[in-house]
PDB file of C-alpha atoms in Angstrom:
ATOM      1  CA  MET A   1      -0.005   0.000   0.002  1.00 47.00           C
ATOM      2  CA  LYS A   2       1.405   3.357  -0.997  1.00 50.00           C
ATOM      3  CA  HIS A   3       2.052   5.951   1.663  1.00 53.00           C
ATOM      4  CA  LEU A   4       0.096   9.184   1.445  1.00 49.00           C
ATOM      5  CA  THR A   5       2.129  12.243   0.716  1.00 59.00           C
ATOM      6  CA  ALA A   6       1.703  15.258   2.942  1.00 52.00           C
ATOM      7  CA  SER A   7      -0.084  17.168   0.211  1.00 56.00           C
ATOM      8  CA  SER A   8      -2.513  14.282  -0.408  1.00 56.00           C
ATOM      9  CA  PHE A   9      -3.319  14.069   3.301  1.00 49.00           C
ATOM     10  CA  VAL A  10      -4.039  17.808   3.469  1.00 47.00           C
ATOM     11  CA  SER A  11      -6.318  17.549   0.432  1.00 55.00           C
ATOM     12  CA  ILE A  12      -8.304  14.674   1.927  1.00 50.00           C
ATOM     13  CA  MET A  13      -8.758  16.512   5.245  1.00 50.00           C
ATOM     14  CA  ALA A  14      -9.915  19.658   3.429  1.00 51.00           C
ATOM     15  CA  ILE A  15     -12.558  17.671   1.538  1.00 51.00           C
ATOM     16  CA  ALA A  16     -13.721  15.990   4.756  1.00 50.00           C
ATOM     17  CA  LEU A  17     -14.026  19.280   6.594  1.00 49.00           C
ATOM     18  CA  THR A  18     -15.937  20.799   3.694  1.00 54.00           C
ATOM     19  CA  GLY A  19     -18.392  17.935   3.799  1.00 52.00           C
ATOM     20  CA  CYS A  20     -18.897  18.330   7.538  1.00 50.00           C
ATOM     21  CA  SER A  21     -19.487  22.063   7.263  1.00 48.00           C
ATOM     22  CA  ALA A  22     -22.120  21.446   4.608  1.00 48.00           C
ATOM     23  CA  LEU A  23     -24.019  19.342   7.129  1.00 52.00           C
ATOM     24  CA  GLN A  24     -24.031  22.100   9.767  1.00 52.00           C
ATOM     25  CA  PRO A  25     -27.233  24.207   9.991  1.00 56.00           C
ATOM     26  CA  ALA A  26     -27.025  27.709   8.613  1.00 63.00           C
ATOM     27  CA  ASN A  27     -26.847  30.579  11.072  1.00 75.00           C
ATOM     28  CA  VAL A  28     -30.546  31.316  11.630  1.00 75.00           C
ATOM     29  CA  PRO A  29     -31.503  34.493  13.530  1.00 80.00           C
ATOM     30  CA  PRO A  30     -33.237  33.763  16.849  1.00 89.00           C
ATOM     31  CA  MET A  31     -37.017  33.895  16.909  1.00 92.00           C
ATOM     32  CA  ALA A  32     -38.332  37.264  18.115  1.00 96.00           C
ATOM     33  CA  VAL A  33     -41.113  36.768  20.660  1.00 97.00           C
ATOM     34  CA  TYR A  34     -43.731  39.427  21.424  1.00 97.00           C
ATOM     35  CA  ARG A  35     -46.770  39.777  23.686  1.00 96.00           C
ATOM     36  CA  LEU A  36     -49.980  41.751  23.931  1.00 97.00           C
ATOM     37  CA  GLU A  37     -49.884  44.194  26.841  1.00 92.00           C
ATOM     38  CA  ALA A  38     -52.689  46.655  26.298  1.00 79.00           C
ATOM     39  CA  THR A  39     -52.596  49.365  28.936  1.00 72.00           C
ATOM     40  CA  ALA A  40     -55.588  49.001  31.234  1.00 59.00           C
ATOM     41  CA  PRO A  41     -57.670  52.091  32.093  1.00 61.00           C
ATOM     42  CA  GLY A  42     -57.634  53.373  35.640  1.00 57.00           C
ATOM     43  CA  SER A  43     -59.262  50.925  38.035  1.00 55.00           C
ATOM     44  CA  SER A  44     -62.461  51.741  39.901  1.00 56.00           C
ATOM     45  CA  VAL A  45     -63.207  50.144  43.254  1.00 53.00           C
ATOM     46  CA  ALA A  46     -66.602  48.433  43.317  1.00 54.00           C
ATOM     47  CA  PRO A  47     -68.983  50.008  45.878  1.00 56.00           C
ATOM     48  CA  ALA A  48     -69.804  47.912  48.924  1.00 52.00           C
ATOM     49  CA  ASN A  49     -73.366  47.313  47.701  1.00 61.00           C
ATOM     50  CA  VAL A  50     -72.245  45.810  44.379  1.00 77.00           C
ATOM     51  CA  THR A  51     -73.012  42.102  44.255  1.00 86.00           C
ATOM     52  CA  ALA A  52     -72.770  41.320  40.526  1.00 93.00           C
ATOM     53  CA  SER A  53     -70.024  39.042  39.271  1.00 96.00           C
ATOM     54  CA  ILE A  54     -68.939  37.985  35.803  1.00 97.00           C
ATOM     55  CA  LEU A  55     -67.087  35.057  34.269  1.00 97.00           C
ATOM     56  CA  VAL A  56     -64.877  35.505  31.210  1.00 98.00           C
ATOM     57  CA  GLY A  57     -65.162  32.259  29.264  1.00 96.00           C
ATOM     58  CA  ASN A  58     -62.318  30.698  27.346  1.00 95.00           C
ATOM     59  CA  ILE A  59     -61.717  32.894  24.313  1.00 97.00           C
ATOM     60  CA  ARG A  60     -62.115  30.963  21.107  1.00 98.00           C
ATOM     61  CA  ALA A  61     -60.224  31.743  17.922  1.00 98.00           C
ATOM     62  CA  ALA A  62     -61.503  31.480  14.369  1.00 97.00           C
ATOM     63  CA  ALA A  63     -59.898  28.887  12.115  1.00 95.00           C
ATOM     64  CA  GLY A  64     -56.322  29.811  11.378  1.00 94.00           C
ATOM     65  CA  PHE A  65     -55.951  32.266  14.255  1.00 96.00           C
ATOM     66  CA  ASP A  66     -55.478  29.749  17.084  1.00 96.00           C
ATOM     67  CA  THR A  67     -51.695  29.964  16.783  1.00 97.00           C
ATOM     68  CA  SER A  68     -48.751  31.809  18.283  1.00 97.00           C
ATOM     69  CA  ARG A  69     -47.398  32.583  14.792  1.00 97.00           C
ATOM     70  CA  MET A  70     -47.739  36.188  13.697  1.00 98.00           C
ATOM     71  CA  LEU A  71     -49.880  36.435  10.598  1.00 98.00           C
ATOM     72  CA  TYR A  72     -50.082  38.808   7.646  1.00 97.00           C
ATOM     73  CA  THR A  73     -51.792  39.020   4.293  1.00 97.00           C
ATOM     74  CA  ARG A  74     -50.861  40.551   0.952  1.00 96.00           C
ATOM     75  CA  GLN A  75     -53.998  39.704  -0.968  1.00 94.00           C
ATOM     76  CA  PRO A  76     -57.562  38.652  -0.126  1.00 93.00           C
ATOM     77  CA  TYR A  77     -58.100  35.118   1.191  1.00 92.00           C
ATOM     78  CA  GLN A  78     -54.380  34.392   1.637  1.00 94.00           C
ATOM     79  CA  VAL A  79     -52.727  34.289   5.067  1.00 94.00           C
ATOM     80  CA  GLU A  80     -48.973  34.027   5.598  1.00 96.00           C
ATOM     81  CA  GLU A  81     -46.687  33.724   8.643  1.00 96.00           C
ATOM     82  CA  PHE A  82     -43.719  35.807   9.697  1.00 96.00           C
ATOM     83  CA  GLN A  83     -40.785  33.394   9.763  1.00 94.00           C
ATOM     84  CA  GLN A  84     -38.721  34.986  12.543  1.00 95.00           C
ATOM     85  CA  SER A  85     -41.415  36.545  14.747  1.00 97.00           C
ATOM     86  CA  GLN A  86     -44.149  35.051  16.895  1.00 97.00           C
ATOM     87  CA  TRP A  87     -46.424  35.781  19.834  1.00 98.00           C
ATOM     88  CA  GLN A  88     -45.498  34.537  23.304  1.00 97.00           C
ATOM     89  CA  LYS A  89     -48.826  32.668  23.364  1.00 97.00           C
ATOM     90  CA  PRO A  90     -51.754  32.471  20.944  1.00 98.00           C
ATOM     91  CA  PRO A  91     -53.414  35.931  21.042  1.00 98.00           C
ATOM     92  CA  ALA A  92     -56.689  34.471  22.355  1.00 98.00           C
ATOM     93  CA  ALA A  93     -54.848  33.198  25.438  1.00 97.00           C
ATOM     94  CA  MET A  94     -53.103  36.548  25.989  1.00 97.00           C
ATOM     95  CA  LEU A  95     -56.421  38.388  25.702  1.00 97.00           C
ATOM     96  CA  MET A  96     -58.060  36.556  28.632  1.00 96.00           C
ATOM     97  CA  PRO A  97     -56.310  38.402  31.506  1.00 96.00           C
ATOM     98  CA  LEU A  98     -56.493  41.696  29.616  1.00 97.00           C
ATOM     99  CA  VAL A  99     -60.284  41.378  29.312  1.00 98.00           C
ATOM    100  CA  ALA A 100     -60.580  40.477  32.981  1.00 97.00           C
ATOM    101  CA  THR A 101     -58.537  43.522  33.981  1.00 96.00           C
ATOM    102  CA  ALA A 102     -60.629  45.771  31.750  1.00 96.00           C
ATOM    103  CA  LEU A 103     -63.843  44.530  33.381  1.00 97.00           C
ATOM    104  CA  GLU A 104     -62.409  44.912  36.880  1.00 95.00           C
ATOM    105  CA  SER A 105     -61.625  48.540  36.084  1.00 94.00           C
ATOM    106  CA  THR A 106     -65.315  49.334  35.564  1.00 94.00           C
ATOM    107  CA  GLY A 107     -66.088  49.005  39.283  1.00 92.00           C
ATOM    108  CA  MET A 108     -69.346  47.210  38.418  1.00 93.00           C
ATOM    109  CA  PHE A 109     -68.374  43.754  39.650  1.00 95.00           C
ATOM    110  CA  LYS A 110     -67.687  42.296  43.032  1.00 94.00           C
ATOM    111  CA  ALA A 111     -65.674  39.597  41.283  1.00 95.00           C
ATOM    112  CA  VAL A 112     -64.341  38.994  37.764  1.00 97.00           C
ATOM    113  CA  LEU A 113     -63.473  35.367  37.212  1.00 97.00           C
ATOM    114  CA  GLN A 114     -61.782  33.560  34.355  1.00 96.00           C
ATOM    115  CA  ALA A 115     -62.542  30.123  32.924  1.00 95.00           C
ATOM    116  CA  PRO A 116     -62.183  27.327  33.875  1.00 93.00           C
ATOM    117  CA  ASN A 117     -63.417  28.676  37.234  1.00 92.00           C
ATOM    118  CA  ALA A 118     -66.722  26.884  37.910  1.00 84.00           C
ATOM    119  CA  THR A 119     -68.113  29.427  40.429  1.00 90.00           C
ATOM    120  CA  LEU A 120     -71.608  30.566  39.537  1.00 92.00           C
ATOM    121  CA  THR A 121     -71.568  34.247  38.551  1.00 95.00           C
ATOM    122  CA  THR A 122     -74.259  36.751  37.635  1.00 96.00           C
ATOM    123  CA  TYR A 123     -73.050  37.200  34.063  1.00 97.00           C
ATOM    124  CA  ARG A 124     -70.860  35.453  31.547  1.00 97.00           C
ATOM    125  CA  LEU A 125     -68.859  36.999  28.722  1.00 98.00           C
ATOM    126  CA  ASP A 126     -67.928  34.780  25.790  1.00 98.00           C
ATOM    127  CA  LEU A 127     -65.513  36.054  23.172  1.00 98.00           C
ATOM    128  CA  GLU A 128     -64.249  34.883  19.795  1.00 98.00           C
ATOM    129  CA  LEU A 129     -61.123  36.231  18.143  1.00 98.00           C
ATOM    130  CA  LEU A 130     -62.096  36.600  14.482  1.00 98.00           C
ATOM    131  CA  SER A 131     -58.960  38.221  13.107  1.00 98.00           C
ATOM    132  CA  LEU A 132     -55.594  39.655  14.133  1.00 98.00           C
ATOM    133  CA  GLN A 133     -53.243  40.144  11.209  1.00 98.00           C
ATOM    134  CA  GLN A 134     -51.161  42.724   9.357  1.00 98.00           C
ATOM    135  CA  ASP A 135     -52.473  43.693   5.913  1.00 98.00           C
ATOM    136  CA  PHE A 136     -49.831  44.687   3.356  1.00 97.00           C
ATOM    137  CA  SER A 137     -52.298  45.209   0.506  1.00 95.00           C
ATOM    138  CA  SER A 138     -52.038  48.979   0.964  1.00 93.00           C
ATOM    139  CA  LYS A 139     -49.427  51.450   2.145  1.00 92.00           C
ATOM    140  CA  PRO A 140     -48.984  51.990   4.956  1.00 95.00           C
ATOM    141  CA  SER A 141     -49.908  48.524   6.046  1.00 97.00           C
ATOM    142  CA  HIS A 142     -52.402  48.155   8.884  1.00 98.00           C
ATOM    143  CA  VAL A 143     -53.411  45.664  11.524  1.00 98.00           C
ATOM    144  CA  GLN A 144     -56.982  44.371  11.427  1.00 98.00           C
ATOM    145  CA  PHE A 145     -58.416  43.192  14.774  1.00 98.00           C
ATOM    146  CA  LYS A 146     -61.902  41.702  15.050  1.00 98.00           C
ATOM    147  CA  LEU A 147     -63.543  40.380  18.199  1.00 98.00           C
ATOM    148  CA  ARG A 148     -67.072  39.061  18.778  1.00 99.00           C
ATOM    149  CA  ALA A 149     -68.680  39.263  22.226  1.00 98.00           C
ATOM    150  CA  HIS A 150     -71.746  37.560  23.733  1.00 98.00           C
ATOM    151  CA  LEU A 151     -72.932  38.730  27.162  1.00 98.00           C
ATOM    152  CA  SER A 152     -75.230  36.300  28.979  1.00 97.00           C
ATOM    153  CA  ASP A 153     -77.330  36.223  32.130  1.00 95.00           C
ATOM    154  CA  ARG A 154     -76.270  33.030  33.894  1.00 92.00           C
ATOM    155  CA  GLN A 155     -79.486  32.740  35.883  1.00 89.00           C
ATOM    156  CA  THR A 156     -81.732  32.699  32.811  1.00 90.00           C
ATOM    157  CA  GLN A 157     -79.080  31.190  30.512  1.00 90.00           C
ATOM    158  CA  GLN A 158     -80.055  33.761  27.884  1.00 94.00           C
ATOM    159  CA  VAL A 159     -77.867  36.006  25.754  1.00 96.00           C
ATOM    160  CA  MET A 160     -78.514  39.595  26.756  1.00 96.00           C
ATOM    161  CA  ALA A 161     -76.632  41.161  23.854  1.00 97.00           C
ATOM    162  CA  TRP A 162     -73.848  40.531  21.397  1.00 98.00           C
ATOM    163  CA  ARG A 163     -71.578  42.771  19.379  1.00 98.00           C
ATOM    164  CA  GLU A 164     -68.751  42.513  16.896  1.00 98.00           C
ATOM    165  CA  PHE A 165     -65.845  44.898  17.347  1.00 98.00           C
ATOM    166  CA  SER A 166     -63.599  45.712  14.390  1.00 98.00           C
ATOM    167  CA  ILE A 167     -60.724  48.140  14.221  1.00 98.00           C
ATOM    168  CA  SER A 168     -57.904  48.897  11.780  1.00 98.00           C
ATOM    169  CA  ILE A 169     -54.686  50.550  12.974  1.00 98.00           C
ATOM    170  CA  PRO A 170     -51.967  51.801  10.569  1.00 98.00           C
ATOM    171  CA  THR A 171     -48.502  50.424  11.284  1.00 97.00           C
ATOM    172  CA  ALA A 172     -45.497  52.595  12.052  1.00 96.00           C
ATOM    173  CA  SER A 173     -43.197  50.313  10.052  1.00 96.00           C
ATOM    174  CA  GLU A 174     -43.616  47.667   7.370  1.00 97.00           C
ATOM    175  CA  ASP A 175     -42.376  44.753   9.471  1.00 96.00           C
ATOM    176  CA  ALA A 176     -43.324  42.432  12.297  1.00 97.00           C
ATOM    177  CA  TYR A 177     -42.558  44.967  15.034  1.00 97.00           C
ATOM    178  CA  GLY A 178     -44.822  47.478  13.330  1.00 97.00           C
ATOM    179  CA  SER A 179     -47.496  44.801  13.552  1.00 98.00           C
ATOM    180  CA  VAL A 180     -46.836  44.316  17.278  1.00 98.00           C
ATOM    181  CA  LEU A 181     -47.199  48.005  18.075  1.00 97.00           C
ATOM    182  CA  ALA A 182     -50.373  48.369  16.007  1.00 98.00           C
ATOM    183  CA  SER A 183     -51.818  45.145  17.475  1.00 98.00           C
ATOM    184  CA  ASN A 184     -51.403  46.447  21.019  1.00 98.00           C
ATOM    185  CA  GLN A 185     -53.064  49.732  20.068  1.00 97.00           C
ATOM    186  CA  ALA A 186     -55.931  47.866  18.430  1.00 98.00           C
ATOM    187  CA  VAL A 187     -56.448  45.609  21.438  1.00 98.00           C
ATOM    188  CA  ALA A 188     -56.418  48.578  23.836  1.00 97.00           C
ATOM    189  CA  GLN A 189     -59.108  50.380  21.840  1.00 97.00           C
ATOM    190  CA  VAL A 190     -61.321  47.327  21.485  1.00 98.00           C
ATOM    191  CA  LEU A 191     -61.022  46.594  25.215  1.00 97.00           C
ATOM    192  CA  GLN A 192     -62.285  50.099  25.936  1.00 96.00           C
ATOM    193  CA  GLN A 193     -65.234  49.527  23.593  1.00 97.00           C
ATOM    194  CA  LEU A 194     -65.869  46.171  25.265  1.00 97.00           C
ATOM    195  CA  ARG A 195     -65.986  47.820  28.700  1.00 96.00           C
ATOM    196  CA  VAL A 196     -68.547  50.322  27.495  1.00 96.00           C
ATOM    197  CA  PHE A 197     -70.624  47.563  25.884  1.00 97.00           C
ATOM    198  CA  CYS A 198     -70.751  45.493  29.079  1.00 96.00           C
ATOM    199  CA  VAL A 199     -71.528  48.480  31.313  1.00 95.00           C
ATOM    200  CA  GLU A 200     -74.317  49.679  29.015  1.00 95.00           C
ATOM    201  CA  GLN A 201     -75.972  46.266  28.681  1.00 95.00           C
ATOM    202  CA  ILE A 202     -75.804  45.424  32.369  1.00 94.00           C
ATOM    203  CA  THR A 203     -77.149  48.857  33.282  1.00 92.00           C
ATOM    204  CA  LEU A 204     -80.061  48.433  30.856  1.00 91.00           C
ATOM    205  CA  ALA A 205     -80.804  45.001  32.295  1.00 87.00           C
ATOM    206  CA  ALA A 206     -80.815  46.362  35.848  1.00 83.00           C
ATOM    207  CA  GLN A 207     -83.170  49.175  34.867  1.00 84.00           C
ATOM    208  CA  ALA A 208     -85.510  46.706  33.171  1.00 81.00           C
ATOM    209  CA  ARG A 209     -85.633  44.558  36.303  1.00 78.00           C
ATOM    210  CA  LYS A 210     -86.566  47.557  38.435  1.00 78.00           C
ATOM    211  CA  LYS A 211     -89.532  48.271  36.181  1.00 76.00           C
ATOM    212  CA  GLN A 212     -90.890  44.764  36.558  1.00 73.00           C
ATOM    213  CA  PRO A 213     -93.920  44.515  38.895  1.00 68.00           C
TER     214      PRO A 213
END
């Protein structure tokens, strides 16, 4: 068997190292993780005579939106995902405590509970996340946030009222972080509208009960 020359040995090692490097994964930027943190309005302490309570049910998400991936669209009916950006949790899960905090701030409830708490409450609020995505079909792009709410009387098991909230917020930049900022603004505004909706409907229900013989 012939002995390898020094130059042959170096050539073989170079080829081997090249092959190994080809098997190594490319340098992929780390995933950027974001969260929804809508600023809650100033809290109001419930008066001592307040006895009403409310349960926030598990927030459902429409098909395609029950994911932690950040979504965007460039044309109707097509949804795409940002490859290097995602939410800390699916938005529906992050909305739950934000909704509870918003309701607590109204001062209308002795207690605001979150599912899966089984305690019987006066009212129940069920929500469905219909859309949360960045739309690049126009400039500047914008975030579209849609939320549907059903407010129920738990004693009668009847829906008192329902409403669909929809808001579009222009983005400050044409990227995922622009989507994050606009999403938080959209959520904050819808939460304020949701507070008003619940207060109005519960007030109307209370007035109607007083008029009953």
